[in-house]
mmCIF file of C-alpha atoms and ligand atoms in Angstrom:
data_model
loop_
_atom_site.group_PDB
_atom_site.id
_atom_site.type_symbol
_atom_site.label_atom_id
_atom_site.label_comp_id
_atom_site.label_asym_id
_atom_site.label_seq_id
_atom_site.Cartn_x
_atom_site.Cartn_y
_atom_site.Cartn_z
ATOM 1 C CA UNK A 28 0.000 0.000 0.000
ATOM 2 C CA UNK A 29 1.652 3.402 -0.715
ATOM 3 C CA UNK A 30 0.861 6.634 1.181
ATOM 4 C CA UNK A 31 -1.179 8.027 -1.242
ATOM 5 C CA UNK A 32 -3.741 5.838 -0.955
ATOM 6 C CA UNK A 33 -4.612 7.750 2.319
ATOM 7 C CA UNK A 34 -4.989 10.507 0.787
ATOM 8 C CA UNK A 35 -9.067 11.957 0.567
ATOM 9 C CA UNK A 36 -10.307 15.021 -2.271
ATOM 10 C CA UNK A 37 -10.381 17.642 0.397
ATOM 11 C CA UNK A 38 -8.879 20.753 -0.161
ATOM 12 C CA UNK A 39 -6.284 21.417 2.655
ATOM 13 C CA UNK A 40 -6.124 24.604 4.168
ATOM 14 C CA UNK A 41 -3.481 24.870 6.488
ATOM 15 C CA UNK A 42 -1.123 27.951 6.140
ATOM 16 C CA UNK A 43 1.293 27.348 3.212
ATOM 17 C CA UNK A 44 4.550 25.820 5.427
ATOM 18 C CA UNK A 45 2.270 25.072 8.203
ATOM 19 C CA UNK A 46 4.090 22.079 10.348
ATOM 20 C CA UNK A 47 1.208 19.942 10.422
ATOM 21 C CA UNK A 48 1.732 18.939 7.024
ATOM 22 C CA UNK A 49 4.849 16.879 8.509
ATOM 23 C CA UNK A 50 2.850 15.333 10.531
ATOM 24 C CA UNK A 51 0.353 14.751 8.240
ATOM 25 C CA UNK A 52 3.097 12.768 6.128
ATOM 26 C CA UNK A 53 4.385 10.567 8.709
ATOM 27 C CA UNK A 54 1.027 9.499 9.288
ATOM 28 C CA UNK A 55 0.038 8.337 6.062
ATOM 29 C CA UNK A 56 3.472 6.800 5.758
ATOM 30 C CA UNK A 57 3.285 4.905 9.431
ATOM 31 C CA UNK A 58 0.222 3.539 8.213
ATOM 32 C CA UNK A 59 1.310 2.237 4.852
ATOM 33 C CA UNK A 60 4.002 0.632 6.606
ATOM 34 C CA UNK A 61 1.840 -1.112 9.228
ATOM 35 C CA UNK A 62 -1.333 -2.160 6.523
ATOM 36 C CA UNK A 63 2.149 -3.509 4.773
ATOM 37 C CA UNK A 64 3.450 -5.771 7.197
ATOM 38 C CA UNK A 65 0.243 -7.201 7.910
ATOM 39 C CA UNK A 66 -0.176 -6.086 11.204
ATOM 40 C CA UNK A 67 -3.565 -3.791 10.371
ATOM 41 C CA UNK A 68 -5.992 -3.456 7.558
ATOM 42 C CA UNK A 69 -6.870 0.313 6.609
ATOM 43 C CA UNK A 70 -10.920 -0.335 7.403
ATOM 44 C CA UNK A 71 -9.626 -1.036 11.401
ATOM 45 C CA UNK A 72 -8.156 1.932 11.552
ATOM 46 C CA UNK A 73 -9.993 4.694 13.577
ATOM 47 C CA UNK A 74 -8.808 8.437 13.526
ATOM 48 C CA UNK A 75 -10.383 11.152 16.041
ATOM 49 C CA UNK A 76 -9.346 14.452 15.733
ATOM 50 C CA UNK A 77 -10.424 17.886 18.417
ATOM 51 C CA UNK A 78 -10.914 21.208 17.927
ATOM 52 C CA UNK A 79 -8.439 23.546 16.422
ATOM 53 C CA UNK A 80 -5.935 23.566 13.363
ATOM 54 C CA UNK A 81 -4.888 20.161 14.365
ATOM 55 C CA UNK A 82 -8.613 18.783 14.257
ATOM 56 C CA UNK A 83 -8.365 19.543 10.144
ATOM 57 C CA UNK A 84 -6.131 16.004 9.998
ATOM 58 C CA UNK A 85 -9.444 13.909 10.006
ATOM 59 C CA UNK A 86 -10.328 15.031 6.804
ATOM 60 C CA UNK A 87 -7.060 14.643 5.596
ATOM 61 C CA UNK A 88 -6.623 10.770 6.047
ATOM 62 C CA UNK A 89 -9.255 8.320 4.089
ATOM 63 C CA UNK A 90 -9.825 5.959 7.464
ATOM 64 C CA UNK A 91 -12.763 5.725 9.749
ATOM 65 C CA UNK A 92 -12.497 9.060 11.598
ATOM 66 C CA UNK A 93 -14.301 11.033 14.457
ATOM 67 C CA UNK A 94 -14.027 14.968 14.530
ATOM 68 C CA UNK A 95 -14.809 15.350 17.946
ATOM 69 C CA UNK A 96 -16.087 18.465 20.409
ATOM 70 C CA UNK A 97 -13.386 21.273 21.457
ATOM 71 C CA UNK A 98 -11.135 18.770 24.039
ATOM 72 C CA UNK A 99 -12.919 15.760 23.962
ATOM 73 C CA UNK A 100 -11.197 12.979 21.257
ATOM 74 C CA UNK A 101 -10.887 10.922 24.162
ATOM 75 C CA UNK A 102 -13.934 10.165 25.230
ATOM 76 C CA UNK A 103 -15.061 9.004 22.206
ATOM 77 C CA UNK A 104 -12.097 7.037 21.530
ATOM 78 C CA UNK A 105 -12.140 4.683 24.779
ATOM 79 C CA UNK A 106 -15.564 4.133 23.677
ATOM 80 C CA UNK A 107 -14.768 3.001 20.402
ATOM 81 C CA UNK A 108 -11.835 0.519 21.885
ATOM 82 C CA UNK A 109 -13.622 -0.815 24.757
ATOM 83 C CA UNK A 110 -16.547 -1.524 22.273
ATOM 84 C CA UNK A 111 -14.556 -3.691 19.466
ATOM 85 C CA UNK A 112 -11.289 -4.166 20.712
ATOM 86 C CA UNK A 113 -10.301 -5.322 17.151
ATOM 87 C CA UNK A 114 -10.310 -1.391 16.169
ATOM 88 C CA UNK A 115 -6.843 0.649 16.107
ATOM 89 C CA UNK A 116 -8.030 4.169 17.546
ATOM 90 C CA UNK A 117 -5.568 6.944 17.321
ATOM 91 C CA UNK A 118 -6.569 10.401 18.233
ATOM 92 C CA UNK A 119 -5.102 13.448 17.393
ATOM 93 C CA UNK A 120 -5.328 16.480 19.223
ATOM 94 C CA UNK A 121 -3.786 20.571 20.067
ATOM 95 C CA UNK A 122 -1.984 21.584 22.627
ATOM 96 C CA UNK A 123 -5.009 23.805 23.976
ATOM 97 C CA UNK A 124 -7.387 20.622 22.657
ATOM 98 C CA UNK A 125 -5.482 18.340 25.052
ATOM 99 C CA UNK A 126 -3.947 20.303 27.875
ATOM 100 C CA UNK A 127 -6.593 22.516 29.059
ATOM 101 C CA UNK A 128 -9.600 22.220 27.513
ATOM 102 C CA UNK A 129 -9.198 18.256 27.421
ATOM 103 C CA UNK A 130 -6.874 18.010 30.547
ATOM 104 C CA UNK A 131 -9.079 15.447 32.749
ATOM 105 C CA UNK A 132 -9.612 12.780 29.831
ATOM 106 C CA UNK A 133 -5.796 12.738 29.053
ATOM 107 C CA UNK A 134 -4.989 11.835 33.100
ATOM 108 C CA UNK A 135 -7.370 9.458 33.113
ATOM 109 C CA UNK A 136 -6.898 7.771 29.734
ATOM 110 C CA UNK A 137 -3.193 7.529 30.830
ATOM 111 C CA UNK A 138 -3.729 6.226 34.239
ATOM 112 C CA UNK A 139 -6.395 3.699 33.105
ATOM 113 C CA UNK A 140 -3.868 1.871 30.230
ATOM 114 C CA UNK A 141 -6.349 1.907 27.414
ATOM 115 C CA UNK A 142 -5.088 0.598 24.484
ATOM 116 C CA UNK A 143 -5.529 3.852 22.432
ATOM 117 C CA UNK A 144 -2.442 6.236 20.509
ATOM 118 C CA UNK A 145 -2.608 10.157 21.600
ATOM 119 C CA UNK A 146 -0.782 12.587 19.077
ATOM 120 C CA UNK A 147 -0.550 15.805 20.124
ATOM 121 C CA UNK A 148 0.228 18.730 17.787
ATOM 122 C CA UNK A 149 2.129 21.090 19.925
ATOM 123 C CA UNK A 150 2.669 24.434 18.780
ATOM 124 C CA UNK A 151 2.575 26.257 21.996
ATOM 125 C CA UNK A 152 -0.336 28.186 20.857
ATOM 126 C CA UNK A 153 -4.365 28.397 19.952
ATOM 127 C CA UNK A 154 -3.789 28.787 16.744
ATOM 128 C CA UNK A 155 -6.874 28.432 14.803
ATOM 129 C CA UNK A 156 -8.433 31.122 17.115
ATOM 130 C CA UNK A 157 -5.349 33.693 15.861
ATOM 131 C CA UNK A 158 -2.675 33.282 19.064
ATOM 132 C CA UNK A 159 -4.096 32.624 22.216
ATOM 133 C CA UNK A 160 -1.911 31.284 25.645
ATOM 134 C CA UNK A 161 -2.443 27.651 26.270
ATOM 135 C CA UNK A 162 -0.661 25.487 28.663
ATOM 136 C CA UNK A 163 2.946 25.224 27.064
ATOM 137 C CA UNK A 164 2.829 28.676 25.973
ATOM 138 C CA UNK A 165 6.598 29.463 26.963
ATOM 139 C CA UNK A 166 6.931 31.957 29.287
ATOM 140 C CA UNK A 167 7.486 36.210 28.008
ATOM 141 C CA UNK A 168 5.737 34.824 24.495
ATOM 142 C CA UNK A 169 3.479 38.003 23.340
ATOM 143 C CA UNK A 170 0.028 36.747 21.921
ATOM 144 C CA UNK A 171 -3.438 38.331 21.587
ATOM 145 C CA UNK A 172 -4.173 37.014 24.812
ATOM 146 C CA UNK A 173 -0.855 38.301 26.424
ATOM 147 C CA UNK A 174 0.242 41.133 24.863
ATOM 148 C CA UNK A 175 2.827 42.030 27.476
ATOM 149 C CA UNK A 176 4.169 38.047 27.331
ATOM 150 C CA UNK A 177 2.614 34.790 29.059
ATOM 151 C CA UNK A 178 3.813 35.057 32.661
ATOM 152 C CA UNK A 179 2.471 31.480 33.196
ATOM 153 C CA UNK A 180 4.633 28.829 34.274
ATOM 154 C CA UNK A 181 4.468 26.365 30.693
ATOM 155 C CA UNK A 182 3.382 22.761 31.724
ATOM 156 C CA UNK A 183 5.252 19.699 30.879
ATOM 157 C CA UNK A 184 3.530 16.979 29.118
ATOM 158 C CA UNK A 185 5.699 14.191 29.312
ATOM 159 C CA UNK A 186 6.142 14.999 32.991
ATOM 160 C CA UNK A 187 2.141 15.317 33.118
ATOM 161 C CA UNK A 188 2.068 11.690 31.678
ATOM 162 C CA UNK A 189 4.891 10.185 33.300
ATOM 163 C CA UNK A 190 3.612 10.560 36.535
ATOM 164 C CA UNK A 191 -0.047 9.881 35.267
ATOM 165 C CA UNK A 192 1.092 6.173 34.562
ATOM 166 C CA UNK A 193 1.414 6.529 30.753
ATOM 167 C CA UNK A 194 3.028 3.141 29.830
ATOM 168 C CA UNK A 195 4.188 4.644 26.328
ATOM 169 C CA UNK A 196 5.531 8.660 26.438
ATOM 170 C CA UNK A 197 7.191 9.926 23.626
ATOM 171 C CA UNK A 198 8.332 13.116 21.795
ATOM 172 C CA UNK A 199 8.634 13.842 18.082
ATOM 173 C CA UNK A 200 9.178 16.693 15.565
ATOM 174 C CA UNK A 201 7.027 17.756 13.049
ATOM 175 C CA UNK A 202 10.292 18.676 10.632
ATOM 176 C CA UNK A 203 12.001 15.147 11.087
ATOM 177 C CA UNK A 204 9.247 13.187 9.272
ATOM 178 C CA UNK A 205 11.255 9.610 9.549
ATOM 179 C CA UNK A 206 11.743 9.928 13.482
ATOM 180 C CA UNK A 207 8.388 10.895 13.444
ATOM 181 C CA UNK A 208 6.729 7.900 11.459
ATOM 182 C CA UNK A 209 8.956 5.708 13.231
ATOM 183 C CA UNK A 210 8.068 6.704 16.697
ATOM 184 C CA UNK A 211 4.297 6.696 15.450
ATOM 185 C CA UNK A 212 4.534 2.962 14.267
ATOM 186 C CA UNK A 213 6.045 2.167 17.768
ATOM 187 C CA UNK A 214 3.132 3.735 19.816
ATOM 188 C CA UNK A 215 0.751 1.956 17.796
ATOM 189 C CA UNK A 216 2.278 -1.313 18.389
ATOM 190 C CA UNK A 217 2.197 -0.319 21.587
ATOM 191 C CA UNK A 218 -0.304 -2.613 24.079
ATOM 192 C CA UNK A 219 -1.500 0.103 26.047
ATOM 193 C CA UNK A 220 -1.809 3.896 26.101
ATOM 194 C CA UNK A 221 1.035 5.336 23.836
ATOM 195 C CA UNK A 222 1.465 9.303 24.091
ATOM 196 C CA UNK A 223 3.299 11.821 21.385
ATOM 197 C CA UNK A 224 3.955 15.461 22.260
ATOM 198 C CA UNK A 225 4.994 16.606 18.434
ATOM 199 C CA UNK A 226 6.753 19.816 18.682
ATOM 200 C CA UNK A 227 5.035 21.767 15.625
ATOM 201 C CA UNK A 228 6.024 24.849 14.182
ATOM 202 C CA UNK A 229 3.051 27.251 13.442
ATOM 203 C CA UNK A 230 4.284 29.322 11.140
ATOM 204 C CA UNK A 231 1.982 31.750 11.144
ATOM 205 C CA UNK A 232 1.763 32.703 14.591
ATOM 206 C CA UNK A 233 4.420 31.173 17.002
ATOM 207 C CA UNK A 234 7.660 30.355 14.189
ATOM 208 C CA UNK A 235 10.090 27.768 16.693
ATOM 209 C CA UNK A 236 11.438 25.908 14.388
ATOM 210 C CA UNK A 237 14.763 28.261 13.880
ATOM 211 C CA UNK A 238 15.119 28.607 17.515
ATOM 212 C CA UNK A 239 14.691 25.157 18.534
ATOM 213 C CA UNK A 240 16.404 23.030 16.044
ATOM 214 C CA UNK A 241 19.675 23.852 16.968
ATOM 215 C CA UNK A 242 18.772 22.579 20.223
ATOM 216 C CA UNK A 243 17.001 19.027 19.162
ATOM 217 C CA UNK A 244 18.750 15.486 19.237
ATOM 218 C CA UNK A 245 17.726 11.832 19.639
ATOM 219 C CA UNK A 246 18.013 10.707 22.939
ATOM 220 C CA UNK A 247 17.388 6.572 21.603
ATOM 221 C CA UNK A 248 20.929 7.421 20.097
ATOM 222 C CA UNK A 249 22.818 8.266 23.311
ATOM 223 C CA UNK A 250 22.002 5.051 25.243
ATOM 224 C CA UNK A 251 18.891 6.425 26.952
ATOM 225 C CA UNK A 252 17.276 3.237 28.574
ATOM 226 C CA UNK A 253 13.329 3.059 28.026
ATOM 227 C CA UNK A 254 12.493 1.230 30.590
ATOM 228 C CA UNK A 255 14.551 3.498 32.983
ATOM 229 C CA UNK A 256 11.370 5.879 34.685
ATOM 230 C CA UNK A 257 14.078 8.194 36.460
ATOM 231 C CA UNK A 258 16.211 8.321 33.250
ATOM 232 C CA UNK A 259 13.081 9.227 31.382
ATOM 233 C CA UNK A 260 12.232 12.089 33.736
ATOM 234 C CA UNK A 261 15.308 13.698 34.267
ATOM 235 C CA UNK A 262 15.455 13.386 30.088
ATOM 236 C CA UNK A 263 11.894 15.334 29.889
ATOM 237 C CA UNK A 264 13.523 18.015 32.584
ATOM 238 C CA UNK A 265 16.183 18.970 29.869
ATOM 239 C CA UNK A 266 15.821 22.567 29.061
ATOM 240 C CA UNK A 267 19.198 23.353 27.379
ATOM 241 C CA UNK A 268 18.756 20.447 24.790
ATOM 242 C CA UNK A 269 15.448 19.302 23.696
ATOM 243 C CA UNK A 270 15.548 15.733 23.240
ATOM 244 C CA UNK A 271 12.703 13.906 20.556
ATOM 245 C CA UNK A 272 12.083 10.078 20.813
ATOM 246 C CA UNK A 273 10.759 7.139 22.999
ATOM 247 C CA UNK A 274 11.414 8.683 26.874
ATOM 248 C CA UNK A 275 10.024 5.707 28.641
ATOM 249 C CA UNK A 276 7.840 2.319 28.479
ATOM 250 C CA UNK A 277 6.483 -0.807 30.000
ATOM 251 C CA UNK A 278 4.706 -3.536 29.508
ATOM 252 C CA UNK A 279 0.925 -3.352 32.000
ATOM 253 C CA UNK A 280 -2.521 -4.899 31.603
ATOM 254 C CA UNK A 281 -4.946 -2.682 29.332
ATOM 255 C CA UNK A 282 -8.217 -0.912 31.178
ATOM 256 C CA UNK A 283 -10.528 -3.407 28.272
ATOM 257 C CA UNK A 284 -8.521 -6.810 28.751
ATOM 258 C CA UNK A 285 -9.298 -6.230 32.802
ATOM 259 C CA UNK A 286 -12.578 -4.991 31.898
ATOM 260 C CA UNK A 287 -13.622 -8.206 28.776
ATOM 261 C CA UNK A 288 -10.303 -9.900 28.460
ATOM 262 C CA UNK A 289 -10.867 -11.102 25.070
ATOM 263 C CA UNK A 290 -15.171 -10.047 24.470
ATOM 264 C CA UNK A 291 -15.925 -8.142 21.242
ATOM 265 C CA UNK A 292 -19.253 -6.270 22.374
ATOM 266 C CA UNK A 293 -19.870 -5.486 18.505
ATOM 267 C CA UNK A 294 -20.654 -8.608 17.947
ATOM 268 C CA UNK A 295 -22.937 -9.707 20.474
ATOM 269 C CA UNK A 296 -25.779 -9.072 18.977
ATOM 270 C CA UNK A 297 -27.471 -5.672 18.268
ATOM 271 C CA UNK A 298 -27.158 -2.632 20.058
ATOM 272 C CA UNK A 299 -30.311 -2.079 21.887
ATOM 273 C CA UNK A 300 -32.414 1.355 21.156
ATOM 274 C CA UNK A 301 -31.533 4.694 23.104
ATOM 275 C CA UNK A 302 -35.247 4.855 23.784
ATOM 276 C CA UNK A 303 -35.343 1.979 25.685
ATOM 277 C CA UNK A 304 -32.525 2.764 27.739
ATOM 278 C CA UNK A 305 -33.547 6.225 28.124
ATOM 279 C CA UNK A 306 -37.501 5.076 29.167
ATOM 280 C CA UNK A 307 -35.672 2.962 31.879
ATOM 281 C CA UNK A 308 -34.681 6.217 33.697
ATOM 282 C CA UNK A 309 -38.059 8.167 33.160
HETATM 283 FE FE1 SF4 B 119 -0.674 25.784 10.830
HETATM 284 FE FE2 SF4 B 119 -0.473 27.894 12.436
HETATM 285 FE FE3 SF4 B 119 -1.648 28.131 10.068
HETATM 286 FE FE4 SF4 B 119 -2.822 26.768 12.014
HETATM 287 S S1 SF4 B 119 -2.400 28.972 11.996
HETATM 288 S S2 SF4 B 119 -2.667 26.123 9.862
HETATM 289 S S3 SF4 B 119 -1.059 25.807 13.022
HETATM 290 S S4 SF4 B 119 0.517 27.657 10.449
#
């Protein structure tokens, strides 16, 4: 299967340079990769996307897909897993989409060990809305919403998921599409809840990419341990150097094999009527 066949007739209208198309690419191309090596078929492959420039990406990907309410992908997305476990559910969301508006699902989707993929396109800003703070907003950047710079302390999202009990964190970079597909195709092999904060440059409204690339390397190349949990938090403390790949992961029972080991609740039979199950409670 190439790429290509991903692709849908929508017109894309993200800025001309805009970041996400990187990410875009190393989608399409994880996924070719996996449908190619037999270990997915295209039509079990579930997309959910949130609100913001990010949220665009489900219209960009021919797959089942799910554009979902401002913060809310996952929601939707344990739902689909718990109810055919056969699905592969990745959702895609922003950095405002995930880490404020969205905050509570991520901790708990984390903690719980579904087996579900979280992208995150970070660009430090709410971009679709024109430059707004969110919560990795650096801190002195100038936005609408701070025009005399964020004083906010920024959060930390592999810390946030580290300590939530994320058995999969990772970090990639929207302009180093291999790294990127490669870490993708990990966290989807991944049995249990696999986490990517993508540094993205927006290049309309918060341009990183000159600043930080200088500063970027590859910690799986300097002997960084995965399993190591202190190794991988000191690694997300860096400030100096910003180091992109797998920080940390183990092996832990998933929230739907505790919950129906091996059940497919699809196919037991239909799904009975919202009106009944609503008259029960009136
Ligand atoms: Fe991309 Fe920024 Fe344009 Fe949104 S505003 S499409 S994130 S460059």
């Amino acid at each position: 299967m190439e790429m290509r066949e991903f692709d849908t007739p929508t017109k894309n209208t993200w800025c001309p340079g805009c970041n996400n198309f990187g990410i875009l690419t190393a989608v399409k191309q994880a996924l070719a990769e996996l449908v190619n090596s037999g270990e997915m078929k295209p039509e079990e492959i579930v997309i959910l996307s949130g609100v913001g420039c990010h949220g665009k990406i489900s219209d960009y990907i021919k797959v089942n897909s799910f554009y979902c309410l401002h913060g809310r992908t996952i929601p939707p997305a344990m739902g689909i897993r718990v109810a055919n476990q056969k699905l592969k559910v990745i959702a895609f969301s922003g950095d405002g989409d995930a880490y404020a508006e969205g905050i509570s699902h991520v901790i708990h989707a984390a903690r719980r060990n579904l087996d579900i993929t979280l992208v995150v396109h970070d660009n430090e800003v709410f971009a679709l809305t024109t430059s707004q703070v969110t919560p990795t907003t650096k801190k002195g950047f100038k936005t609408k919403s701070a025009p005399k710079g964020s004083f906010e302390t920024p959060l930390n999202p592999l810390h946030l998921m580290l300590s939530c009990g994320a058995t999969f964190v990772a970090r990639g970079f929207s302009g180093d599409i291999k790294h990127l597909k490669s870490i993708l195709i990990e966290a989807v092999r991944h049995r249990g809840f696999s986490f990517i904060d993508v540094i993205q440059e927006c290049v309309t409204f918060n341009p990183i990419k000159e600043k930080y690339l200088p500063k970027i390397y590859d910690l799986n190349k300097e002997g960084h341990k995965v399993t190591d949990f202190s190794a991988a938090w000191k690694r997300a403390s860096e400030i100096e150097r910003i180091p992109i790949g797998i920080f940390y992961r183990e092996e832990r029972e998933t929230y739907e094999k505790q919950l129906l080991n091996e059940r497919i609740l699809v196919e037991e039979g239909p799904v009975p009527s919202i009106k009944k199950v609503l008259q029960e409670f009136t």
